[in-house]
CSV table of N, CA, C and O and ligand atoms in Angstrom, one decimal:
chain,number,residue,atom,x,y,z
A,1,MET,N,-35.0,-5.2,-20.1
A,1,MET,CA,-34.4,-4.3,-19.3
A,1,MET,C,-34.7,-2.7,-19.7
A,1,MET,O,-35.2,-2.3,-21.0
A,2,SER,N,-35.4,-2.1,-18.4
A,2,SER,CA,-36.2,-0.7,-18.9
A,2,SER,C,-35.5,0.3,-17.8
A,2,SER,O,-34.5,-0.2,-17.5
A,3,PHE,N,-35.4,1.2,-18.7
A,3,PHE,CA,-34.7,2.7,-18.4
A,3,PHE,C,-35.4,3.2,-17.6
A,3,PHE,O,-36.2,4.2,-17.7
A,4,GLY,N,-35.3,2.9,-16.4
A,4,GLY,CA,-35.9,4.0,-15.3
A,4,GLY,C,-35.4,4.9,-14.7
A,4,GLY,O,-36.1,5.8,-14.2
A,5,LYS,N,-34.0,5.4,-14.5
A,5,LYS,CA,-33.1,6.2,-14.1
A,5,LYS,C,-33.7,7.7,-14.2
A,5,LYS,O,-33.9,8.2,-13.4
A,6,ILE,N,-33.7,7.7,-15.6
A,6,ILE,CA,-33.9,9.4,-16.2
A,6,ILE,C,-35.6,9.0,-15.8
A,6,ILE,O,-35.9,10.4,-15.9
A,7,GLN,N,-36.3,8.5,-16.4
A,7,GLN,CA,-37.7,8.7,-16.3
A,7,GLN,C,-37.8,8.9,-14.3
A,7,GLN,O,-39.0,9.8,-14.6
A,8,GLU,N,-37.4,8.6,-13.5
A,8,GLU,CA,-37.6,8.8,-12.5
A,8,GLU,C,-37.1,10.3,-11.8
A,8,GLU,O,-37.8,11.1,-11.2
A,9,LEU,N,-36.1,10.6,-12.8
A,9,LEU,CA,-35.6,12.1,-12.9
A,9,LEU,C,-36.7,13.0,-13.0
A,9,LEU,O,-36.7,14.0,-12.5
A,10,ILE,N,-37.2,12.8,-14.6
A,10,ILE,CA,-37.8,13.0,-15.1
A,10,ILE,C,-39.1,13.5,-14.0
A,10,ILE,O,-39.8,14.8,-13.6
A,11,LYS,N,-40.0,12.5,-13.4
A,11,LYS,CA,-40.8,12.6,-12.5
A,11,LYS,C,-40.5,13.3,-11.3
A,11,LYS,O,-41.9,14.3,-10.9
A,12,LYS,N,-39.5,13.3,-10.7
A,12,LYS,CA,-39.2,13.4,-9.6
A,12,LYS,C,-38.9,15.4,-9.8
A,12,LYS,O,-38.9,16.2,-9.0
A,13,LYS,N,-38.5,15.6,-10.7
A,13,LYS,CA,-37.7,17.1,-10.8
A,13,LYS,C,-38.8,17.9,-11.8
A,13,LYS,O,-38.6,19.1,-12.1
A,14,ASN,N,-39.8,17.0,-12.0
A,14,ASN,CA,-41.2,17.6,-13.1
A,14,ASN,C,-40.7,18.1,-14.5
A,14,ASN,O,-40.6,19.8,-14.7
A,15,ILE,N,-39.5,17.6,-14.6
A,15,ILE,CA,-39.2,18.3,-15.9
A,15,ILE,C,-39.8,18.1,-17.2
A,15,ILE,O,-40.8,17.4,-17.3
A,16,THR,N,-40.0,19.4,-17.9
A,16,THR,CA,-40.8,19.7,-19.4
A,16,THR,C,-40.0,20.3,-20.6
A,16,THR,O,-38.7,20.2,-19.8
A,17,PHE,N,-40.4,20.0,-21.2
A,17,PHE,CA,-39.8,20.0,-22.5
A,17,PHE,C,-38.8,21.4,-22.6
A,17,PHE,O,-37.8,21.6,-23.0
A,18,LYS,N,-39.2,22.2,-21.8
A,18,LYS,CA,-38.5,23.6,-21.9
A,18,LYS,C,-37.7,23.9,-20.7
A,18,LYS,O,-36.7,24.3,-20.9
A,19,SER,N,-37.6,23.2,-19.6
A,19,SER,CA,-36.7,23.0,-18.7
A,19,SER,C,-35.7,22.1,-19.0
A,19,SER,O,-34.2,22.6,-18.5
A,20,CYS,N,-35.5,21.1,-20.3
A,20,CYS,CA,-34.6,20.5,-20.3
A,20,CYS,C,-33.6,20.8,-21.7
A,20,CYS,O,-34.0,21.1,-22.3
A,21,GLU,N,-32.4,21.0,-21.5
A,21,GLU,CA,-31.5,21.4,-23.0
A,21,GLU,C,-31.6,20.4,-23.8
A,21,GLU,O,-31.8,20.3,-24.9
A,22,TYR,N,-31.7,19.3,-23.5
A,22,TYR,CA,-31.3,17.8,-24.3
A,22,TYR,C,-32.1,16.7,-24.2
A,22,TYR,O,-31.8,16.3,-22.7
A,23,HIS,N,-32.7,15.9,-24.9
A,23,HIS,CA,-33.2,14.6,-24.3
A,23,HIS,C,-33.5,13.8,-25.5
A,23,HIS,O,-34.3,14.4,-26.4
A,24,THR,N,-33.1,12.4,-25.4
A,24,THR,CA,-33.3,11.9,-26.7
A,24,THR,C,-33.0,10.0,-26.0
A,24,THR,O,-32.5,10.1,-24.7
A,25,GLN,N,-33.9,9.4,-27.0
A,25,GLN,CA,-34.0,8.1,-26.5
A,25,GLN,C,-33.3,7.3,-27.4
A,25,GLN,O,-34.1,7.7,-28.8
A,26,ARG,N,-32.1,6.7,-27.8
A,26,ARG,CA,-32.3,5.8,-29.4
A,26,ARG,C,-31.9,4.3,-29.3
A,26,ARG,O,-30.9,3.9,-28.3
A,27,LYS,N,-32.2,4.0,-30.6
A,27,LYS,CA,-32.0,2.2,-30.6
A,27,LYS,C,-30.2,2.3,-31.0
A,27,LYS,O,-29.8,2.8,-32.1
A,28,LEU,N,-30.1,1.4,-30.7
A,28,LEU,CA,-28.4,1.3,-31.8
A,28,LEU,C,-28.6,0.0,-32.0
A,28,LEU,O,-29.3,-1.0,-31.4
A,29,GLU,N,-27.4,-0.5,-32.5
A,29,GLU,CA,-27.5,-2.0,-33.5
A,29,GLU,C,-27.2,-2.7,-32.1
A,29,GLU,O,-26.8,-2.7,-30.6
A,30,ASN,N,-27.7,-3.8,-32.7
A,30,ASN,CA,-27.3,-5.4,-31.5
A,30,ASN,C,-28.3,-4.8,-30.1
A,30,ASN,O,-28.0,-5.7,-29.1
A,31,GLY,N,-29.3,-4.7,-30.5
A,31,GLY,CA,-30.3,-4.4,-29.1
A,31,GLY,C,-30.1,-3.5,-28.3
A,31,GLY,O,-30.2,-3.4,-27.1
A,32,GLY,N,-28.9,-2.9,-28.9
A,32,GLY,CA,-28.4,-1.4,-27.3
A,32,GLY,C,-29.0,-0.6,-27.7
A,32,GLY,O,-29.8,-0.2,-28.7
A,33,LYS,N,-29.6,0.2,-26.5
A,33,LYS,CA,-30.0,1.6,-26.3
A,33,LYS,C,-29.3,2.7,-25.5
A,33,LYS,O,-28.5,2.2,-24.8
A,34,ILE,N,-29.7,3.8,-26.0
A,34,ILE,CA,-29.1,5.0,-25.0
A,34,ILE,C,-30.0,6.3,-24.9
A,34,ILE,O,-31.0,6.2,-25.9
A,35,ARG,N,-30.2,6.3,-23.7
A,35,ARG,CA,-31.1,7.5,-23.3
A,35,ARG,C,-30.1,9.0,-22.6
A,35,ARG,O,-29.6,8.5,-21.9
A,36,VAL,N,-30.6,10.0,-23.0
A,36,VAL,CA,-29.6,10.9,-22.5
A,36,VAL,C,-30.6,12.2,-22.2
A,36,VAL,O,-31.5,12.6,-23.1
A,37,LEU,N,-30.2,13.1,-21.2
A,37,LEU,CA,-31.1,13.7,-20.6
A,37,LEU,C,-29.7,14.7,-20.3
A,37,LEU,O,-29.7,14.7,-19.4
A,38,VAL,N,-30.3,16.3,-20.8
A,38,VAL,CA,-29.6,17.5,-20.4
A,38,VAL,C,-30.0,18.1,-19.4
A,38,VAL,O,-31.0,19.0,-19.9
A,39,LEU,N,-29.4,18.6,-18.4
A,39,LEU,CA,-29.9,19.4,-17.1
A,39,LEU,C,-28.8,20.3,-17.0
A,39,LEU,O,-27.9,19.9,-16.1
A,40,ASN,N,-28.9,21.8,-16.9
A,40,ASN,CA,-27.9,22.6,-16.7
A,40,ASN,C,-26.4,22.4,-16.6
A,40,ASN,O,-25.6,22.2,-15.8
A,41,GLY,N,-26.2,21.9,-18.0
A,41,GLY,CA,-25.1,21.3,-18.5
A,41,GLY,C,-24.5,19.9,-18.0
A,41,GLY,O,-23.4,19.9,-18.5
A,42,VAL,N,-25.3,19.4,-17.6
A,42,VAL,CA,-25.0,17.9,-17.1
A,42,VAL,C,-25.8,17.0,-18.2
A,42,VAL,O,-27.2,16.8,-17.9
A,43,ALA,N,-24.9,16.1,-18.9
A,43,ALA,CA,-26.2,15.1,-19.4
A,43,ALA,C,-26.0,13.6,-18.5
A,43,ALA,O,-25.1,12.8,-17.6
A,44,HIS,N,-27.4,13.2,-17.9
A,44,HIS,CA,-27.6,11.9,-17.5
A,44,HIS,C,-28.0,10.8,-18.5
A,44,HIS,O,-28.5,11.0,-19.6
A,45,VAL,N,-27.5,9.9,-18.3
A,45,VAL,CA,-26.8,8.8,-19.5
A,45,VAL,C,-27.5,7.5,-18.9
A,45,VAL,O,-27.3,7.1,-17.8
A,46,GLU,N,-28.2,7.0,-19.9
A,46,GLU,CA,-28.5,5.4,-19.2
A,46,GLU,C,-28.4,4.9,-20.8
A,46,GLU,O,-28.8,5.1,-21.7
A,47,TYR,N,-27.6,3.7,-20.6
A,47,TYR,CA,-27.0,3.2,-22.0
A,47,TYR,C,-27.3,1.2,-21.7
A,47,TYR,O,-26.7,0.7,-20.9
A,48,ILE,N,-27.6,0.6,-22.6
A,48,ILE,CA,-27.6,-1.0,-22.8
A,48,ILE,C,-26.4,-0.7,-24.1
A,48,ILE,O,-26.5,-0.3,-25.0
A,49,CYS,N,-25.1,-1.3,-23.6
A,49,CYS,CA,-23.9,-1.6,-24.7
A,49,CYS,C,-24.4,-2.6,-26.2
A,49,CYS,O,-24.8,-3.5,-25.4
A,50,PRO,N,-24.1,-1.9,-27.0
A,50,PRO,CA,-24.4,-2.5,-27.7
A,50,PRO,C,-23.6,-3.9,-28.2
A,50,PRO,O,-23.9,-5.0,-28.8
A,51,ASN,N,-22.2,-3.7,-27.7
A,51,ASN,CA,-21.0,-4.9,-27.7
A,51,ASN,C,-21.4,-5.3,-26.7
A,51,ASN,O,-21.3,-7.1,-27.1
A,52,CYS,N,-21.6,-5.6,-25.2
A,52,CYS,CA,-21.6,-6.5,-24.5
A,52,CYS,C,-23.1,-6.6,-23.6
A,52,CYS,O,-23.1,-7.4,-22.6
A,53,LYS,N,-23.6,-5.6,-23.9
A,53,LYS,CA,-25.5,-5.6,-23.0
A,53,LYS,C,-25.3,-5.1,-21.7
A,53,LYS,O,-25.9,-5.3,-20.9
A,54,HIS,N,-24.3,-4.6,-21.6
A,54,HIS,CA,-24.0,-3.7,-19.9
A,54,HIS,C,-25.1,-2.6,-20.1
A,54,HIS,O,-24.7,-2.1,-20.8
A,55,TYR,N,-25.4,-2.5,-19.0
A,55,TYR,CA,-26.5,-1.6,-18.3
A,55,TYR,C,-25.4,-0.3,-17.5
A,55,TYR,O,-25.3,-1.2,-16.7
A,56,GLU,N,-25.9,0.7,-17.8
A,56,GLU,CA,-25.1,1.5,-16.7
A,56,GLU,C,-25.9,2.9,-16.8
A,56,GLU,O,-26.7,3.8,-17.8
A,57,TYR,N,-25.8,3.5,-15.6
A,57,TYR,CA,-26.6,5.2,-15.5
A,57,TYR,C,-25.5,5.4,-14.9
A,57,TYR,O,-24.7,5.1,-14.3
A,58,LEU,N,-25.3,7.0,-15.9
A,58,LEU,CA,-24.0,7.8,-15.4
A,58,LEU,C,-24.2,8.9,-15.6
A,58,LEU,O,-25.4,9.5,-16.6
A,59,THR,N,-24.1,9.9,-14.9
A,59,THR,CA,-23.9,11.4,-15.3
A,59,THR,C,-22.2,11.9,-15.7
A,59,THR,O,-21.4,11.3,-15.5
A,60,LYS,N,-22.4,12.9,-16.8
A,60,LYS,CA,-21.1,13.6,-17.4
A,60,LYS,C,-21.1,14.7,-17.9
A,60,LYS,O,-22.5,15.1,-18.2
A,61,GLU,N,-20.7,15.6,-17.7
A,61,GLU,CA,-20.5,16.9,-18.7
A,61,GLU,C,-21.0,17.0,-19.9
A,61,GLU,O,-20.7,15.7,-20.6
A,62,TRP,N,-21.8,17.6,-20.5
A,62,TRP,CA,-22.5,17.9,-21.9
A,62,TRP,C,-21.6,18.1,-22.6
A,62,TRP,O,-21.0,19.1,-22.4
A,63,LYS,N,-21.4,17.7,-23.8
A,63,LYS,CA,-20.4,18.1,-24.8
A,63,LYS,C,-20.8,17.5,-26.0
A,63,LYS,O,-21.3,16.4,-26.2
A,64,ARG,N,-20.7,18.2,-26.9
A,64,ARG,CA,-21.1,17.6,-28.3
A,64,ARG,C,-19.7,17.8,-29.6
A,64,ARG,O,-19.2,18.7,-29.3
A,65,PRO,N,-19.4,16.6,-30.1
A,65,PRO,CA,-20.6,15.5,-30.4
A,65,PRO,C,-20.1,14.9,-28.9
A,65,PRO,O,-19.4,14.8,-28.1
A,66,PHE,N,-21.3,14.4,-28.6
A,66,PHE,CA,-21.3,13.3,-27.4
A,66,PHE,C,-21.3,12.0,-27.4
A,66,PHE,O,-21.7,11.1,-28.1
A,67,SER,N,-20.2,11.1,-26.4
A,67,SER,CA,-19.9,9.6,-26.8
A,67,SER,C,-19.6,9.1,-25.1
A,67,SER,O,-19.4,10.0,-24.1
A,68,VAL,N,-20.3,8.2,-25.1
A,68,VAL,CA,-19.9,7.6,-23.7
A,68,VAL,C,-19.2,5.8,-23.8
A,68,VAL,O,-19.2,5.1,-24.8
A,69,LYS,N,-18.2,5.9,-23.1
A,69,LYS,CA,-17.3,4.6,-23.1
A,69,LYS,C,-18.2,3.6,-22.2
A,69,LYS,O,-18.4,3.9,-21.0
A,70,CYS,N,-18.7,2.4,-22.8
A,70,CYS,CA,-18.8,1.4,-21.8
A,70,CYS,C,-17.8,1.3,-20.8
A,70,CYS,O,-16.6,0.4,-21.5
A,71,SER,N,-18.3,1.0,-19.6
A,71,SER,CA,-17.3,0.6,-18.4
A,71,SER,C,-17.0,-0.4,-18.3
A,71,SER,O,-16.2,-1.1,-17.8
A,72,ASN,N,-17.8,-1.4,-19.2
A,72,ASN,CA,-17.3,-2.9,-18.9
A,72,ASN,C,-16.6,-3.1,-20.1
A,72,ASN,O,-15.5,-4.2,-20.1
A,73,CYS,N,-16.7,-3.1,-21.5
A,73,CYS,CA,-16.1,-3.3,-22.7
A,73,CYS,C,-15.2,-2.3,-23.2
A,73,CYS,O,-14.5,-2.7,-23.9
A,74,GLY,N,-15.8,-1.3,-22.8
A,74,GLY,CA,-14.5,-0.2,-23.4
A,74,GLY,C,-15.3,0.3,-25.0
A,74,GLY,O,-14.5,1.5,-25.8
A,75,TYR,N,-16.4,-0.2,-25.5
A,75,TYR,CA,-16.9,0.2,-26.7
A,75,TYR,C,-17.1,1.7,-26.6
A,75,TYR,O,-18.2,2.1,-25.6
A,76,LEU,N,-17.0,2.3,-27.6
A,76,LEU,CA,-17.8,4.1,-27.7
A,76,LEU,C,-18.8,4.0,-28.3
A,76,LEU,O,-18.9,3.6,-29.0
A,77,ILE,N,-19.8,4.3,-27.4
A,77,ILE,CA,-21.3,4.5,-28.1
A,77,ILE,C,-21.7,6.1,-28.4
A,77,ILE,O,-21.6,7.3,-27.3
A,78,ARG,N,-21.4,6.3,-29.7
A,78,ARG,CA,-21.6,8.0,-30.3
A,78,ARG,C,-23.2,8.0,-30.1
A,78,ARG,O,-23.9,7.4,-30.9
A,79,VAL,N,-23.1,9.6,-30.1
A,79,VAL,CA,-24.8,10.0,-30.2
A,79,VAL,C,-24.6,11.1,-30.9
A,79,VAL,O,-23.9,12.1,-30.5
A,80,GLN,N,-25.3,11.1,-32.0
A,80,GLN,CA,-25.3,12.0,-33.1
A,80,GLN,C,-26.8,12.5,-33.6
A,80,GLN,O,-27.3,11.6,-33.6
A,81,LYS,N,-26.9,14.0,-34.2
A,81,LYS,CA,-27.9,14.4,-34.5
A,81,LYS,C,-29.4,14.2,-33.1
A,81,LYS,O,-30.0,13.2,-34.1
A,82,MET,N,-29.2,14.4,-32.3
A,82,MET,CA,-30.5,14.0,-31.8
A,82,MET,C,-31.6,15.1,-31.3
A,82,MET,O,-32.8,14.7,-31.1
A,83,LYS,N,-30.9,16.3,-32.0
A,83,LYS,CA,-32.0,17.8,-31.6
A,83,LYS,C,-33.6,17.0,-32.2
A,83,LYS,O,-34.4,17.5,-31.8
A,84,TYR,N,-33.8,16.3,-33.2
A,84,TYR,CA,-34.9,16.2,-34.0
A,84,TYR,C,-35.4,15.5,-33.5
A,84,TYR,O,-37.0,15.2,-33.5
A,85,LEU,N,-35.2,15.0,-32.6
A,85,LEU,CA,-35.9,13.6,-32.2
A,85,LEU,C,-36.5,13.9,-30.8
A,85,LEU,O,-37.3,13.6,-30.0
A,86,ILE,N,-36.2,15.4,-30.2
A,86,ILE,CA,-36.4,15.8,-28.6
A,86,ILE,C,-38.0,15.8,-28.5
A,86,ILE,O,-38.9,15.3,-27.7
A,87,LYS,N,-39.0,16.4,-29.5
A,87,LYS,CA,-40.3,16.6,-29.8
A,87,LYS,C,-41.1,15.3,-29.8
A,87,LYS,O,-42.0,15.0,-28.8
A,88,LYS,N,-40.5,14.3,-30.3
A,88,LYS,CA,-41.4,13.3,-30.4
A,88,LYS,C,-41.2,12.8,-29.2
A,88,LYS,O,-42.1,11.9,-28.3
A,89,GLU,N,-40.1,12.5,-28.6
A,89,GLU,CA,-39.6,12.1,-27.3
A,89,GLU,C,-40.2,12.5,-26.0
A,89,GLU,O,-40.8,11.7,-25.5
A,90,MET,N,-40.6,13.5,-26.2
A,90,MET,CA,-40.9,14.5,-25.2
A,90,MET,C,-42.9,14.2,-25.2
A,90,MET,O,-43.6,14.3,-24.0
A,91,LYS,N,-42.9,14.0,-26.2
A,91,LYS,CA,-44.5,13.5,-26.6
A,91,LYS,C,-45.1,12.4,-25.7
A,91,LYS,O,-46.1,11.8,-25.6
A,92,ASN,N,-44.0,11.5,-26.2
A,92,ASN,CA,-44.2,9.8,-25.4
A,92,ASN,C,-44.1,10.1,-24.0
A,92,ASN,O,-44.6,9.0,-23.5
A,93,LEU,N,-43.7,11.3,-23.3
A,93,LEU,CA,-43.8,11.4,-21.7
A,93,LEU,C,-44.9,11.7,-21.2
A,93,LEU,O,-45.3,11.2,-20.2
A,94,SER,N,-45.6,12.3,-21.7
A,94,SER,CA,-46.8,12.9,-21.3
A,94,SER,C,-48.1,11.8,-21.6
A,94,SER,O,-48.1,11.0,-22.4
B,1,ZN,ZN1,-19.9,-2.9,-23.4
């Protein structure tokens, strides 16, 4: 399963490291993952739930600490300490 939605958004809007407030992609337990891109206070989120493997793309208001509830099983996915990952992440995009 690939994360296409946020990648598309980045290409379409020509987003650079300077123009996005936050961006990270993290591996979660049990093969789950989450990717978060924040633009103008709105978080664009893609995740694979570590509990039920449900995939979803959604947008929600950006708040810290940030968490997303799986719409399939209700598992709470927390995203913490993401800042240090941004530079590495943006490098991988170019
Ligand atoms: Zn789930």
